[in-house]
Amino acid sequence: MFIAETPAPREIRRAYDLWSYCYDLVAAPGEADARRRALDGVQGRRILDVGIGSGASFAGLARRASAGGVVCGMDLSRLMLRRARVRLGRQRLSPARLVEGNALRLPIRGGSFDTIVSSYLLDLLSTRDIAGALAEFYRVLRPGGRLVLVNLTKLRGDRTTWFERSYEMLPSIARAYLLGGCRPVQLEPLVTAAGFVATQRTVVRQFLSSEIVIADKPYVQNGMPRAA
Ligand SMILES: C[S@@+](CC[C@H](N)C(=O)[O-])C[C@H]1O[C@@H](n2cnc3c(N)ncnc32)[C@H](O)[C@@H]1O
């Protein structure tokens, strides 16, 4: 479901500041399976989690970064970052690399990361902003780097689900506060359009079905893209 209008970043930030009080109880558990399976796609030592939320994937990422690895988490919402910090503290992981930032303007040098993970973030952006975020992910990954996305999706592109109907009926602000702003998407075509290669999509059936989309930033050889 591709829509032009999504809530403004300041609304999303406010909504997720509020969501931070109940996110782990209400939203996170139903999505755990897809989030866990997506981690199998992670490669390399320098890993960025964009839209880290309360840090549900972060411990797994930190363990996957081999000794000396850098795992960095970013989010728009300060209170979500605070939740993530508490979670990392409980697991005795360093909270040093949690930063406030916007997926549409990553405050990071190009080519800095081996893998970018982003779960349940792009499905709350407008179609234009999804393309903007993918362009930022492309810039920040090294050549041959890996993108791992997890999003709400639907099994059949030609059917409107009850969730989409509810989403459509709500004004955009209520979407953010009641549904977290998310709706089902099918991101593979946009990922390919952003220049990524070797794209794979896996659908995970859960209460709200999710897709895992894994793709690589090509190496460029003799001016032609080449998969990692
Ligand atoms: C649905 S939650 C997902 C959190 C986490 N990745 C997970 O799987 O549990 C979406 C998160 O993305 C953050 N977010 C929304 N828009 C963002 C943006 N433009 N840049 C960075 N983070 C954003 C929200 O604050 C929220 O914490």
Short mmCIF file of N, CA, C and O in Angstrom, two decimals, residues 5-17 75-78 100-105 121 124-126 128-129 172-173 176-177 180:
data_model
loop_
_atom_site.label_atom_id
_atom_site.label_comp_id
_atom_site.label_asym_id
_atom_site.label_seq_id
_atom_site.Cartn_x
_atom_site.Cartn_y
_atom_site.Cartn_z
N GLU A 5 1.14 10.57 1.83
CA GLU A 5 1.21 11.35 3.07
C GLU A 5 1.44 10.45 4.27
O GLU A 5 0.65 9.54 4.50
N THR A 6 2.46 10.70 5.02
CA THR A 6 2.59 10.02 6.31
C THR A 6 2.78 11.11 7.36
O THR A 6 3.07 12.25 7.02
N PRO A 7 2.64 10.79 8.63
CA PRO A 7 2.78 11.82 9.65
C PRO A 7 4.15 12.49 9.59
O PRO A 7 5.15 11.87 9.24
N ALA A 8 4.19 13.79 9.93
CA ALA A 8 5.45 14.53 9.92
C ALA A 8 6.41 13.96 10.97
O ALA A 8 5.96 13.40 11.98
N PRO A 9 7.74 14.10 10.76
CA PRO A 9 8.69 13.54 11.72
C PRO A 9 8.43 13.96 13.17
O PRO A 9 8.57 13.17 14.09
N ARG A 10 7.98 15.23 13.37
CA ARG A 10 7.78 15.64 14.78
C ARG A 10 6.59 14.88 15.39
O ARG A 10 6.59 14.57 16.58
N GLU A 11 5.59 14.53 14.55
CA GLU A 11 4.47 13.74 15.06
C GLU A 11 4.93 12.32 15.37
O GLU A 11 4.55 11.73 16.36
N ILE A 12 5.74 11.79 14.45
CA ILE A 12 6.24 10.42 14.65
C ILE A 12 7.08 10.39 15.95
O ILE A 12 6.95 9.47 16.75
N ARG A 13 7.89 11.41 16.13
CA ARG A 13 8.73 11.44 17.33
C ARG A 13 7.85 11.46 18.58
O ARG A 13 8.04 10.69 19.50
N ARG A 14 6.83 12.34 18.56
CA ARG A 14 5.94 12.43 19.73
C ARG A 14 5.22 11.11 19.97
O ARG A 14 5.09 10.65 21.08
N ALA A 15 4.72 10.54 18.85
CA ALA A 15 3.97 9.29 18.99
C ALA A 15 4.86 8.20 19.57
O ALA A 15 4.45 7.48 20.49
N TYR A 16 6.09 8.11 19.09
CA TYR A 16 6.96 7.04 19.59
C TYR A 16 7.52 7.34 20.97
O TYR A 16 7.83 6.41 21.72
N ASP A 17 7.60 8.61 21.33
CA ASP A 17 7.92 8.91 22.73
C ASP A 17 6.83 8.30 23.62
O ASP A 17 7.13 7.68 24.65
N ASP A 75 17.71 6.51 16.30
CA ASP A 75 16.25 6.67 16.31
C ASP A 75 15.90 8.14 16.42
O ASP A 75 16.70 8.95 16.90
N LEU A 76 14.71 8.49 15.95
CA LEU A 76 14.18 9.86 16.08
C LEU A 76 13.72 10.14 17.50
O LEU A 76 13.75 11.28 17.94
N SER A 77 13.26 9.09 18.19
CA SER A 77 12.60 9.29 19.49
C SER A 77 13.59 9.12 20.64
O SER A 77 14.18 8.06 20.82
N ARG A 78 13.72 10.20 21.43
CA ARG A 78 14.64 10.13 22.58
C ARG A 78 14.19 9.09 23.60
O ARG A 78 15.01 8.42 24.20
N GLU A 100 20.62 9.94 18.39
CA GLU A 100 19.39 10.47 17.85
C GLU A 100 19.65 10.86 16.40
O GLU A 100 20.68 11.49 16.11
N GLY A 101 18.76 10.52 15.49
CA GLY A 101 18.99 10.89 14.09
C GLY A 101 17.81 10.49 13.23
O GLY A 101 16.97 9.69 13.65
N ASN A 102 17.77 11.06 12.05
CA ASN A 102 16.66 10.84 11.12
C ASN A 102 17.15 9.98 9.94
O ASN A 102 18.18 10.31 9.31
N ALA A 103 16.41 8.94 9.63
CA ALA A 103 16.78 8.04 8.53
C ALA A 103 16.91 8.78 7.21
O ALA A 103 17.59 8.32 6.29
N LEU A 104 16.26 9.95 7.10
CA LEU A 104 16.29 10.67 5.82
C LEU A 104 17.52 11.55 5.67
O LEU A 104 17.78 12.08 4.60
N ARG A 105 18.24 11.76 6.79
CA ARG A 105 19.48 12.56 6.74
C ARG A 105 20.45 11.95 7.74
O ARG A 105 20.68 12.51 8.81
N LEU A 121 10.49 0.30 10.19
CA LEU A 121 10.66 1.75 10.05
C LEU A 121 10.15 2.22 8.68
O LEU A 121 9.33 3.12 8.59
N LEU A 124 6.48 2.96 7.83
CA LEU A 124 5.73 4.11 8.32
C LEU A 124 6.09 5.39 7.57
O LEU A 124 5.61 6.47 7.89
N LEU A 125 6.92 5.27 6.53
CA LEU A 125 7.28 6.45 5.73
C LEU A 125 6.43 6.51 4.45
O LEU A 125 5.96 5.48 3.96
N SER A 126 6.29 7.72 3.89
CA SER A 126 5.60 7.85 2.60
C SER A 126 6.47 7.20 1.53
O SER A 126 7.68 6.99 1.73
N ARG A 128 7.68 8.45 -1.11
CA ARG A 128 8.83 9.31 -1.46
C ARG A 128 9.92 9.23 -0.39
O ARG A 128 11.10 9.14 -0.69
N ASP A 129 9.50 9.21 0.88
CA ASP A 129 10.50 9.14 1.95
C ASP A 129 11.16 7.76 2.03
O ASP A 129 12.32 7.65 2.44
N SER A 172 -4.07 11.11 9.52
CA SER A 172 -2.66 10.71 9.61
C SER A 172 -2.10 10.77 11.03
O SER A 172 -1.30 9.92 11.42
N ILE A 173 -2.57 11.73 11.85
CA ILE A 173 -2.03 11.80 13.22
C ILE A 173 -2.47 10.58 14.03
O ILE A 173 -1.69 9.97 14.74
N ALA A 176 -0.43 7.52 13.52
CA ALA A 176 0.83 7.46 14.28
C ALA A 176 0.58 7.01 15.71
O ALA A 176 1.30 6.16 16.24
N TYR A 177 -0.47 7.57 16.34
CA TYR A 177 -0.68 7.28 17.76
C TYR A 177 -1.33 5.92 17.99
O TYR A 177 -1.06 5.27 18.99
N GLY A 180 1.07 3.23 15.25
CA GLY A 180 2.51 3.43 15.09
C GLY A 180 2.85 3.98 13.71
O GLY A 180 4.01 4.07 13.33
#
